[in-house]
Amino acid sequence: METSRYQQTRFIVLWGGLKNILLAGLKIIFGIIGHSHGLLADGVHSLSDLIVDSVVIVASKFSNKAADEDHPYGHGRIETAATVFLALILAFAAFAIIINAFITIAAVHINTVPTQIVLWIALSSIALNELLYFWTKQVANQIKSRLLMTNAWHHRSDSFSSIAVALGVIGTWFGFPKLDAIAAIIVGLMILKMAWDFGWHSIRELVDTALNIEETEKIKLFIKDIPGVKAIHQLRTRSIAGSIFCDVHVLVDPSISVSEGHYIGQEVDKRLIASFPDITDVTVHIDTEDDELINPSYNLPGRNTLQKILKKHWQNLLPETAIETAVFHYLDGKITIELKLPMEFSHQTDLETKLKEITATESFITDIKIFYYK
Ligand SMILES: [Zn+2]
Ligand SMILES: [Zn+2]
């Protein structure tokens, strides 16, 4: 069923492409032969449509390629870059048409009026575009495709472009020689709008524009509901050729193990991708304290330094393995230490007091917890 939907879409889009090949050729040739700015501009419009459609097809093939070593984020941006490049070409063509038309309008004498063939080509273009509009719309309704519906409306806007040309030509015959150039300006503006719609979205993507506030808020609420997540901050999103990449800091209970924290991170990743079809990549950073504004534990000593300090203070009190297997909790700019000791140490009643003497000189150590094992 899905393939037949795809085949139907491809079939009708192919016909749209054939229409553009035919019309681009006829309009450009007869625009020049028939001395019509409007028809020539309309020909450039058809050519632009043709190029846009081909680039979209080719680029989407390319950008679907999986990520590899030199493109670890995938190839989606190839499509985006191609789109921007194309939009610039379209904008350039549109400006050329508009400027040219203005030069003609500014000229004192216009001694060439478009010939009859120009009108016939414009009328055929209107007929062909309307035909494709109704046909595409019917299929779009049948298979409920928004993509095809957009396509159908594009055919209709193409026929408006040719209507402007036809009216311009008729106008020149009735003593308004500048109407043809005015039609060219209208068509030029249509191409410019196409370039804008096509390119703006991609430029926003290239500068890593985030999702809108509502969508971001939806993702935030979703993550906060995942078991084990206490709070989140720094959710960042960006899109690559229609896929959403996001990274987020997730606050978990500071007393859980590293592996449980990692498990929660995996859960966030898994559930986001399952529930938001556009999200394809999630990076989760696990926080044990809120470091959004301040990072209190940033300057505390690491394990190696800390163990040297502990050995210096405790070498006569504890076996070396107890220090080596100590668990350190970094929280609020302080460190608490968990020690695991063999059961026989539990008989030394003053051990805890002696160990805690360290907090007098090493002020960042706030608490020592001792666990005895058999
Ligand atoms: Zn068009
Ligand atoms: Zn954080």
PDB file of N, CA and C in Angstrom, residues 223-322:
ATOM      1  N   ILE A 223      10.782  15.034  29.037  1.00  0.00           N
ATOM      2  CA  ILE A 223      11.982  14.520  29.714  1.00  0.00           C
ATOM      3  C   ILE A 223      11.787  14.536  31.228  1.00  0.00           C
ATOM      4  N   LYS A 224      11.166  15.621  31.738  1.00  0.00           N
ATOM      5  CA  LYS A 224      10.984  15.741  33.190  1.00  0.00           C
ATOM      6  C   LYS A 224      10.128  14.613  33.753  1.00  0.00           C
ATOM      7  N   ASP A 225       9.277  14.030  32.906  1.00  0.00           N
ATOM      8  CA  ASP A 225       8.390  12.951  33.348  1.00  0.00           C
ATOM      9  C   ASP A 225       9.069  11.591  33.393  1.00  0.00           C
ATOM     10  N   ILE A 226      10.271  11.492  32.858  1.00  0.00           N
ATOM     11  CA  ILE A 226      10.943  10.190  32.815  1.00  0.00           C
ATOM     12  C   ILE A 226      11.459   9.840  34.212  1.00  0.00           C
ATOM     13  N   PRO A 227      11.174   8.617  34.711  1.00  0.00           N
ATOM     14  CA  PRO A 227      11.585   8.243  36.072  1.00  0.00           C
ATOM     15  C   PRO A 227      13.092   8.413  36.273  1.00  0.00           C
ATOM     16  N   GLY A 228      13.468   8.984  37.425  1.00  0.00           N
ATOM     17  CA  GLY A 228      14.880   9.184  37.724  1.00  0.00           C
ATOM     18  C   GLY A 228      15.351  10.585  37.385  1.00  0.00           C
ATOM     19  N   VAL A 229      14.580  11.299  36.544  1.00  0.00           N
ATOM     20  CA  VAL A 229      14.964  12.660  36.171  1.00  0.00           C
ATOM     21  C   VAL A 229      14.366  13.629  37.180  1.00  0.00           C
ATOM     22  N   LYS A 230      15.231  14.376  37.897  1.00  0.00           N
ATOM     23  CA  LYS A 230      14.724  15.318  38.893  1.00  0.00           C
ATOM     24  C   LYS A 230      14.484  16.696  38.299  1.00  0.00           C
ATOM     25  N   ALA A 231      15.338  17.087  37.376  1.00  0.00           N
ATOM     26  CA  ALA A 231      15.189  18.387  36.714  1.00  0.00           C
ATOM     27  C   ALA A 231      16.040  18.364  35.456  1.00  0.00           C
ATOM     28  N   ILE A 232      15.807  19.320  34.570  1.00  0.00           N
ATOM     29  CA  ILE A 232      16.678  19.409  33.396  1.00  0.00           C
ATOM     30  C   ILE A 232      17.040  20.863  33.153  1.00  0.00           C
ATOM     31  N   HIS A 233      18.137  21.074  32.471  1.00  0.00           N
ATOM     32  CA  HIS A 233      18.449  22.415  31.977  1.00  0.00           C
ATOM     33  C   HIS A 233      19.275  22.302  30.708  1.00  0.00           C
ATOM     34  N   GLN A 234      19.504  23.432  30.100  1.00  0.00           N
ATOM     35  CA  GLN A 234      20.337  23.531  28.895  1.00  0.00           C
ATOM     36  C   GLN A 234      19.897  22.566  27.790  1.00  0.00           C
ATOM     37  N   LEU A 235      18.589  22.496  27.558  1.00  0.00           N
ATOM     38  CA  LEU A 235      18.112  21.702  26.419  1.00  0.00           C
ATOM     39  C   LEU A 235      18.400  22.496  25.150  1.00  0.00           C
ATOM     40  N   ARG A 236      19.193  21.907  24.260  1.00  0.00           N
ATOM     41  CA  ARG A 236      19.525  22.596  23.013  1.00  0.00           C
ATOM     42  C   ARG A 236      19.052  21.747  21.839  1.00  0.00           C
ATOM     43  N   THR A 237      18.411  22.385  20.883  1.00  0.00           N
ATOM     44  CA  THR A 237      17.944  21.646  19.713  1.00  0.00           C
ATOM     45  C   THR A 237      18.424  22.339  18.451  1.00  0.00           C
ATOM     46  N   ARG A 238      18.590  21.559  17.421  1.00  0.00           N
ATOM     47  CA  ARG A 238      18.869  22.121  16.098  1.00  0.00           C
ATOM     48  C   ARG A 238      18.400  21.099  15.085  1.00  0.00           C
ATOM     49  N   SER A 239      18.177  21.548  13.857  1.00  0.00           N
ATOM     50  CA  SER A 239      17.695  20.581  12.883  1.00  0.00           C
ATOM     51  C   SER A 239      18.693  20.419  11.755  1.00  0.00           C
ATOM     52  N   ILE A 240      18.735  19.201  11.243  1.00  0.00           N
ATOM     53  CA  ILE A 240      19.589  18.891  10.100  1.00  0.00           C
ATOM     54  C   ILE A 240      18.711  18.194   9.074  1.00  0.00           C
ATOM     55  N   ALA A 241      18.422  18.913   7.990  1.00  0.00           N
ATOM     56  CA  ALA A 241      17.595  18.376   6.904  1.00  0.00           C
ATOM     57  C   ALA A 241      16.355  17.650   7.426  1.00  0.00           C
ATOM     58  N   GLY A 242      15.621  18.309   8.317  1.00  0.00           N
ATOM     59  CA  GLY A 242      14.360  17.739   8.783  1.00  0.00           C
ATOM     60  C   GLY A 242      14.475  16.867  10.020  1.00  0.00           C
ATOM     61  N   SER A 243      15.693  16.423  10.382  1.00  0.00           N
ATOM     62  CA  SER A 243      15.845  15.651  11.615  1.00  0.00           C
ATOM     63  C   SER A 243      16.262  16.589  12.742  1.00  0.00           C
ATOM     64  N   ILE A 244      15.783  16.280  13.954  1.00  0.00           N
ATOM     65  CA  ILE A 244      16.138  17.122  15.092  1.00  0.00           C
ATOM     66  C   ILE A 244      17.237  16.451  15.907  1.00  0.00           C
ATOM     67  N   PHE A 245      18.274  17.211  16.203  1.00  0.00           N
ATOM     68  CA  PHE A 245      19.343  16.759  17.092  1.00  0.00           C
ATOM     69  C   PHE A 245      19.178  17.538  18.388  1.00  0.00           C
ATOM     70  N   CYS A 246      19.253  16.856  19.541  1.00  0.00           N
ATOM     71  CA  CYS A 246      19.173  17.640  20.764  1.00  0.00           C
ATOM     72  C   CYS A 246      20.143  17.148  21.820  1.00  0.00           C
ATOM     73  N   ASP A 247      20.562  18.073  22.678  1.00  0.00           N
ATOM     74  CA  ASP A 247      21.357  17.687  23.834  1.00  0.00           C
ATOM     75  C   ASP A 247      20.803  18.377  25.068  1.00  0.00           C
ATOM     76  N   VAL A 248      20.958  17.698  26.212  1.00  0.00           N
ATOM     77  CA  VAL A 248      20.283  18.174  27.409  1.00  0.00           C
ATOM     78  C   VAL A 248      21.052  17.745  28.659  1.00  0.00           C
ATOM     79  N   HIS A 249      21.007  18.583  29.696  1.00  0.00           N
ATOM     80  CA  HIS A 249      21.561  18.211  30.998  1.00  0.00           C
ATOM     81  C   HIS A 249      20.427  17.695  31.872  1.00  0.00           C
ATOM     82  N   VAL A 250      20.625  16.518  32.455  1.00  0.00           N
ATOM     83  CA  VAL A 250      19.587  15.891  33.260  1.00  0.00           C
ATOM     84  C   VAL A 250      20.101  15.746  34.691  1.00  0.00           C
ATOM     85  N   LEU A 251      19.327  16.268  35.643  1.00  0.00           N
ATOM     86  CA  LEU A 251      19.730  16.183  37.046  1.00  0.00           C
ATOM     87  C   LEU A 251      19.183  14.900  37.663  1.00  0.00           C
ATOM     88  N   VAL A 252      20.085  14.083  38.258  1.00  0.00           N
ATOM     89  CA  VAL A 252      19.646  12.848  38.911  1.00  0.00           C
ATOM     90  C   VAL A 252      20.026  12.905  40.383  1.00  0.00           C
ATOM     91  N   ASP A 253      19.503  11.963  41.159  1.00  0.00           N
ATOM     92  CA  ASP A 253      19.839  11.859  42.574  1.00  0.00           C
ATOM     93  C   ASP A 253      21.352  11.651  42.714  1.00  0.00           C
ATOM     94  N   PRO A 254      22.044  12.508  43.491  1.00  0.00           N
ATOM     95  CA  PRO A 254      23.507  12.404  43.561  1.00  0.00           C
ATOM     96  C   PRO A 254      24.002  11.139  44.255  1.00  0.00           C
ATOM     97  N   SER A 255      23.112  10.422  44.940  1.00  0.00           N
ATOM     98  CA  SER A 255      23.604   9.253  45.670  1.00  0.00           C
ATOM     99  C   SER A 255      23.548   7.970  44.843  1.00  0.00           C
ATOM    100  N   ILE A 256      22.947   8.014  43.664  1.00  0.00           N
ATOM    101  CA  ILE A 256      22.883   6.790  42.860  1.00  0.00           C
ATOM    102  C   ILE A 256      24.242   6.528  42.210  1.00  0.00           C
ATOM    103  N   SER A 257      24.414   5.310  41.701  1.00  0.00           N
ATOM    104  CA  SER A 257      25.706   4.956  41.106  1.00  0.00           C
ATOM    105  C   SER A 257      25.848   5.571  39.716  1.00  0.00           C
ATOM    106  N   VAL A 258      27.067   5.603  39.238  1.00  0.00           N
ATOM    107  CA  VAL A 258      27.328   6.119  37.895  1.00  0.00           C
ATOM    108  C   VAL A 258      26.552   5.309  36.862  1.00  0.00           C
ATOM    109  N   SER A 259      26.523   3.979  37.065  1.00  0.00           N
ATOM    110  CA  SER A 259      25.861   3.155  36.054  1.00  0.00           C
ATOM    111  C   SER A 259      24.355   3.395  36.042  1.00  0.00           C
ATOM    112  N   GLU A 260      23.776   3.685  37.219  1.00  0.00           N
ATOM    113  CA  GLU A 260      22.346   3.985  37.211  1.00  0.00           C
ATOM    114  C   GLU A 260      22.091   5.330  36.530  1.00  0.00           C
ATOM    115  N   GLY A 261      22.989   6.288  36.770  1.00  0.00           N
ATOM    116  CA  GLY A 261      22.882   7.579  36.089  1.00  0.00           C
ATOM    117  C   GLY A 261      22.935   7.397  34.582  1.00  0.00           C
ATOM    118  N   HIS A 262      23.842   6.546  34.153  1.00  0.00           N
ATOM    119  CA  HIS A 262      23.958   6.272  32.722  1.00  0.00           C
ATOM    120  C   HIS A 262      22.696   5.610  32.193  1.00  0.00           C
ATOM    121  N   TYR A 263      22.133   4.716  33.005  1.00  0.00           N
ATOM    122  CA  TYR A 263      20.904   4.038  32.603  1.00  0.00           C
ATOM    123  C   TYR A 263      19.779   5.057  32.382  1.00  0.00           C
ATOM    124  N   ILE A 264      19.681   6.030  33.300  1.00  0.00           N
ATOM    125  CA  ILE A 264      18.645   7.058  33.163  1.00  0.00           C
ATOM    126  C   ILE A 264      18.878   7.871  31.884  1.00  0.00           C
ATOM    127  N   GLY A 265      20.152   8.168  31.615  1.00  0.00           N
ATOM    128  CA  GLY A 265      20.494   8.891  30.387  1.00  0.00           C
ATOM    129  C   GLY A 265      20.050   8.129  29.147  1.00  0.00           C
ATOM    130  N   GLN A 266      20.294   6.824  29.163  1.00  0.00           N
ATOM    131  CA  GLN A 266      19.867   5.972  28.040  1.00  0.00           C
ATOM    132  C   GLN A 266      18.357   5.994  27.873  1.00  0.00           C
ATOM    133  N   GLU A 267      17.680   5.969  29.020  1.00  0.00           N
ATOM    134  CA  GLU A 267      16.216   5.991  29.014  1.00  0.00           C
ATOM    135  C   GLU A 267      15.715   7.274  28.330  1.00  0.00           C
ATOM    136  N   VAL A 268      16.336   8.407  28.685  1.00  0.00           N
ATOM    137  CA  VAL A 268      15.952   9.692  28.088  1.00  0.00           C
ATOM    138  C   VAL A 268      16.117   9.622  26.572  1.00  0.00           C
ATOM    139  N   ASP A 269      17.259   9.133  26.149  1.00  0.00           N
ATOM    140  CA  ASP A 269      17.566   8.984  24.730  1.00  0.00           C
ATOM    141  C   ASP A 269      16.524   8.104  24.026  1.00  0.00           C
ATOM    142  N   LYS A 270      16.299   6.921  24.601  1.00  0.00           N
ATOM    143  CA  LYS A 270      15.409   5.926  23.998  1.00  0.00           C
ATOM    144  C   LYS A 270      13.982   6.462  23.877  1.00  0.00           C
ATOM    145  N   ARG A 271      13.487   7.047  24.978  1.00  0.00           N
ATOM    146  CA  ARG A 271      12.087   7.484  24.983  1.00  0.00           C
ATOM    147  C   ARG A 271      11.853   8.690  24.080  1.00  0.00           C
ATOM    148  N   LEU A 272      12.824   9.597  24.029  1.00  0.00           N
ATOM    149  CA  LEU A 272      12.669  10.765  23.153  1.00  0.00           C
ATOM    150  C   LEU A 272      12.560  10.325  21.701  1.00  0.00           C
ATOM    151  N   ILE A 273      13.468   9.442  21.290  1.00  0.00           N
ATOM    152  CA  ILE A 273      13.479   9.004  19.891  1.00  0.00           C
ATOM    153  C   ILE A 273      12.210   8.225  19.563  1.00  0.00           C
ATOM    154  N   ALA A 274      11.705   7.459  20.560  1.00  0.00           N
ATOM    155  CA  ALA A 274      10.489   6.682  20.307  1.00  0.00           C
ATOM    156  C   ALA A 274       9.256   7.580  20.202  1.00  0.00           C
ATOM    157  N   SER A 275       9.235   8.687  20.964  1.00  0.00           N
ATOM    158  CA  SER A 275       8.012   9.491  21.030  1.00  0.00           C
ATOM    159  C   SER A 275       7.998  10.694  20.099  1.00  0.00           C
ATOM    160  N   PHE A 276       9.174  11.153  19.667  1.00  0.00           N
ATOM    161  CA  PHE A 276       9.214  12.288  18.740  1.00  0.00           C
ATOM    162  C   PHE A 276       9.847  11.819  17.431  1.00  0.00           C
ATOM    163  N   PRO A 277       9.021  11.583  16.417  1.00  0.00           N
ATOM    164  CA  PRO A 277       9.537  10.989  15.178  1.00  0.00           C
ATOM    165  C   PRO A 277      10.648  11.805  14.515  1.00  0.00           C
ATOM    166  N   ASP A 278      10.666  13.130  14.739  1.00  0.00           N
ATOM    167  CA  ASP A 278      11.687  13.940  14.072  1.00  0.00           C
ATOM    168  C   ASP A 278      13.034  13.915  14.795  1.00  0.00           C
ATOM    169  N   ILE A 279      13.022  13.512  16.074  1.00  0.00           N
ATOM    170  CA  ILE A 279      14.280  13.488  16.828  1.00  0.00           C
ATOM    171  C   ILE A 279      15.058  12.235  16.455  1.00  0.00           C
ATOM    172  N   THR A 280      16.292  12.424  15.987  1.00  0.00           N
ATOM    173  CA  THR A 280      17.081  11.261  15.580  1.00  0.00           C
ATOM    174  C   THR A 280      18.345  11.109  16.403  1.00  0.00           C
ATOM    175  N   ASP A 281      18.708  12.150  17.153  1.00  0.00           N
ATOM    176  CA  ASP A 281      19.972  12.088  17.872  1.00  0.00           C
ATOM    177  C   ASP A 281      19.837  12.832  19.199  1.00  0.00           C
ATOM    178  N   VAL A 282      20.201  12.151  20.308  1.00  0.00           N
ATOM    179  CA  VAL A 282      20.075  12.768  21.631  1.00  0.00           C
ATOM    180  C   VAL A 282      21.391  12.586  22.381  1.00  0.00           C
ATOM    181  N   THR A 283      21.904  13.659  22.952  1.00  0.00           N
ATOM    182  CA  THR A 283      23.081  13.552  23.811  1.00  0.00           C
ATOM    183  C   THR A 283      22.667  13.989  25.208  1.00  0.00           C
ATOM    184  N   VAL A 284      22.830  13.089  26.191  1.00  0.00           N
ATOM    185  CA  VAL A 284      22.406  13.408  27.553  1.00  0.00           C
ATOM    186  C   VAL A 284      23.638  13.596  28.427  1.00  0.00           C
ATOM    187  N   HIS A 285      23.657  14.705  29.147  1.00  0.00           N
ATOM    188  CA  HIS A 285      24.723  14.962  30.115  1.00  0.00           C
ATOM    189  C   HIS A 285      24.101  14.792  31.497  1.00  0.00           C
ATOM    190  N   ILE A 286      24.674  13.904  32.311  1.00  0.00           N
ATOM    191  CA  ILE A 286      24.091  13.647  33.630  1.00  0.00           C
ATOM    192  C   ILE A 286      24.690  14.609  34.657  1.00  0.00           C
ATOM    193  N   ASP A 287      23.813  15.316  35.377  1.00  0.00           N
ATOM    194  CA  ASP A 287      24.239  16.213  36.452  1.00  0.00           C
ATOM    195  C   ASP A 287      23.821  15.630  37.785  1.00  0.00           C
ATOM    196  N   THR A 288      24.672  15.807  38.811  1.00  0.00           N
ATOM    197  CA  THR A 288      24.262  15.400  40.153  1.00  0.00           C
ATOM    198  C   THR A 288      23.920  16.616  40.989  1.00  0.00           C
ATOM    199  N   GLU A 289      24.228  17.791  40.465  1.00  0.00           N
ATOM    200  CA  GLU A 289      23.792  19.022  41.118  1.00  0.00           C
ATOM    201  C   GLU A 289      23.533  20.046  40.028  1.00  0.00           C
ATOM    202  N   ASP A 290      22.737  21.048  40.371  1.00  0.00           N
ATOM    203  CA  ASP A 290      22.365  22.028  39.362  1.00  0.00           C
ATOM    204  C   ASP A 290      23.559  22.923  39.036  1.00  0.00           C
ATOM    205  N   ASP A 291      24.134  22.717  37.859  1.00  0.00           N
ATOM    206  CA  ASP A 291      25.308  23.507  37.490  1.00  0.00           C
ATOM    207  C   ASP A 291      24.977  24.506  36.392  1.00  0.00           C
ATOM    208  N   GLU A 292      23.690  24.859  36.312  1.00  0.00           N
ATOM    209  CA  GLU A 292      23.301  25.751  35.223  1.00  0.00           C
ATOM    210  C   GLU A 292      23.960  27.119  35.374  1.00  0.00           C
ATOM    211  N   LEU A 293      23.974  27.648  36.599  1.00  0.00           N
ATOM    212  CA  LEU A 293      24.511  28.991  36.795  1.00  0.00           C
ATOM    213  C   LEU A 293      25.870  28.967  37.479  1.00  0.00           C
ATOM    214  N   ILE A 294      25.999  28.120  38.490  1.00  0.00           N
ATOM    215  CA  ILE A 294      27.299  28.012  39.152  1.00  0.00           C
ATOM    216  C   ILE A 294      27.745  26.559  39.156  1.00  0.00           C
ATOM    217  N   ASN A 295      29.037  26.368  39.287  1.00  0.00           N
ATOM    218  CA  ASN A 295      29.600  25.032  39.233  1.00  0.00           C
ATOM    219  C   ASN A 295      30.445  24.829  40.478  1.00  0.00           C
ATOM    220  N   PRO A 296      29.805  24.602  41.643  1.00  0.00           N
ATOM    221  CA  PRO A 296      30.512  24.668  42.929  1.00  0.00           C
ATOM    222  C   PRO A 296      31.638  23.643  43.074  1.00  0.00           C
ATOM    223  N   SER A 297      31.525  22.497  42.405  1.00  0.00           N
ATOM    224  CA  SER A 297      32.522  21.449  42.626  1.00  0.00           C
ATOM    225  C   SER A 297      33.658  21.481  41.611  1.00  0.00           C
ATOM    226  N   TYR A 298      33.689  22.550  40.825  1.00  0.00           N
ATOM    227  CA  TYR A 298      34.614  22.616  39.701  1.00  0.00           C
ATOM    228  C   TYR A 298      36.079  22.542  40.123  1.00  0.00           C
ATOM    229  N   ASN A 299      36.436  23.168  41.257  1.00  0.00           N
ATOM    230  CA  ASN A 299      37.849  23.271  41.634  1.00  0.00           C
ATOM    231  C   ASN A 299      38.290  22.262  42.691  1.00  0.00           C
ATOM    232  N   LEU A 300      37.434  21.293  43.004  1.00  0.00           N
ATOM    233  CA  LEU A 300      37.809  20.287  43.999  1.00  0.00           C
ATOM    234  C   LEU A 300      38.882  19.354  43.425  1.00  0.00           C
ATOM    235  N   PRO A 301      39.712  18.750  44.318  1.00  0.00           N
ATOM    236  CA  PRO A 301      40.767  17.864  43.819  1.00  0.00           C
ATOM    237  C   PRO A 301      40.201  16.566  43.246  1.00  0.00           C
ATOM    238  N   GLY A 302      40.902  15.982  42.292  1.00  0.00           N
ATOM    239  CA  GLY A 302      40.495  14.721  41.699  1.00  0.00           C
ATOM    240  C   GLY A 302      40.957  13.543  42.534  1.00  0.00           C
ATOM    241  N   ARG A 303      40.615  12.352  42.100  1.00  0.00           N
ATOM    242  CA  ARG A 303      40.865  11.135  42.870  1.00  0.00           C
ATOM    243  C   ARG A 303      42.338  10.957  43.261  1.00  0.00           C
ATOM    244  N   ASN A 304      43.258  11.158  42.312  1.00  0.00           N
ATOM    245  CA  ASN A 304      44.682  10.934  42.599  1.00  0.00           C
ATOM    246  C   ASN A 304      45.199  11.848  43.698  1.00  0.00           C
ATOM    247  N   THR A 305      44.906  13.132  43.557  1.00  0.00           N
ATOM    248  CA  THR A 305      45.337  14.111  44.551  1.00  0.00           C
ATOM    249  C   THR A 305      44.719  13.793  45.905  1.00  0.00           C
ATOM    250  N   LEU A 306      43.438  13.486  45.857  1.00  0.00           N
ATOM    251  CA  LEU A 306      42.694  13.230  47.082  1.00  0.00           C
ATOM    252  C   LEU A 306      43.268  12.024  47.831  1.00  0.00           C
ATOM    253  N   GLN A 307      43.599  10.971  47.091  1.00  0.00           N
ATOM    254  CA  GLN A 307      44.122   9.769  47.747  1.00  0.00           C
ATOM    255  C   GLN A 307      45.474  10.031  48.404  1.00  0.00           C
ATOM    256  N   LYS A 308      46.286  10.870  47.753  1.00  0.00           N
ATOM    257  CA  LYS A 308      47.570  11.234  48.367  1.00  0.00           C
ATOM    258  C   LYS A 308      47.332  11.934  49.699  1.00  0.00           C
ATOM    259  N   ILE A 309      46.363  12.843  49.701  1.00  0.00           N
ATOM    260  CA  ILE A 309      46.046  13.571  50.937  1.00  0.00           C
ATOM    261  C   ILE A 309      45.565  12.601  52.017  1.00  0.00           C
ATOM    262  N   LEU A 310      44.675  11.689  51.620  1.00  0.00           N
ATOM    263  CA  LEU A 310      44.112  10.739  52.584  1.00  0.00           C
ATOM    264  C   LEU A 310      45.191   9.825  53.150  1.00  0.00           C
ATOM    265  N   LYS A 311      46.091   9.361  52.266  1.00  0.00           N
ATOM    266  CA  LYS A 311      47.149   8.455  52.730  1.00  0.00           C
ATOM    267  C   LYS A 311      48.043   9.152  53.745  1.00  0.00           C
ATOM    268  N   LYS A 312      48.308  10.437  53.477  1.00  0.00           N
ATOM    269  CA  LYS A 312      49.152  11.211  54.382  1.00  0.00           C
ATOM    270  C   LYS A 312      48.538  11.261  55.791  1.00  0.00           C
ATOM    271  N   HIS A 313      47.206  11.479  55.845  1.00  0.00           N
ATOM    272  CA  HIS A 313      46.539  11.596  57.140  1.00  0.00           C
ATOM    273  C   HIS A 313      46.233  10.249  57.782  1.00  0.00           C
ATOM    274  N   TRP A 314      45.940   9.264  56.967  1.00  0.00           N
ATOM    275  CA  TRP A 314      45.339   8.041  57.499  1.00  0.00           C
ATOM    276  C   TRP A 314      46.229   6.807  57.415  1.00  0.00           C
ATOM    277  N   GLN A 315      47.484   6.963  56.987  1.00  0.00           N
ATOM    278  CA  GLN A 315      48.274   5.757  56.722  1.00  0.00           C
ATOM    279  C   GLN A 315      48.426   4.850  57.942  1.00  0.00           C
ATOM    280  N   ASN A 316      48.373   5.428  59.139  1.00  0.00           N
ATOM    281  CA  ASN A 316      48.517   4.591  60.331  1.00  0.00           C
ATOM    282  C   ASN A 316      47.183   4.077  60.863  1.00  0.00           C
ATOM    283  N   LEU A 317      46.096   4.587  60.281  1.00  0.00           N
ATOM    284  CA  LEU A 317      44.775   4.203  60.790  1.00  0.00           C
ATOM    285  C   LEU A 317      44.106   3.114  59.958  1.00  0.00           C
ATOM    286  N   LEU A 318      44.366   3.135  58.638  1.00  0.00           N
ATOM    287  CA  LEU A 318      43.603   2.274  57.727  1.00  0.00           C
ATOM    288  C   LEU A 318      44.518   1.470  56.811  1.00  0.00           C
ATOM    289  N   PRO A 319      44.039   0.315  56.333  1.00  0.00           N
ATOM    290  CA  PRO A 319      44.788  -0.382  55.278  1.00  0.00           C
ATOM    291  C   PRO A 319      44.690   0.414  53.966  1.00  0.00           C
ATOM    292  N   GLU A 320      45.730   0.288  53.139  1.00  0.00           N
ATOM    293  CA  GLU A 320      45.772   1.065  51.895  1.00  0.00           C
ATOM    294  C   GLU A 320      44.562   0.795  50.992  1.00  0.00           C
ATOM    295  N   THR A 321      44.111  -0.474  50.974  1.00  0.00           N
ATOM    296  CA  THR A 321      42.977  -0.812  50.089  1.00  0.00           C
ATOM    297  C   THR A 321      41.714  -0.038  50.463  1.00  0.00           C
ATOM    298  N   ALA A 322      41.553   0.250  51.736  1.00  0.00           N
ATOM    299  CA  ALA A 322      40.358   0.991  52.154  1.00  0.00           C
ATOM    300  C   ALA A 322      40.359   2.380  51.533  1.00  0.00           C
TER     301      ALA A 322
END
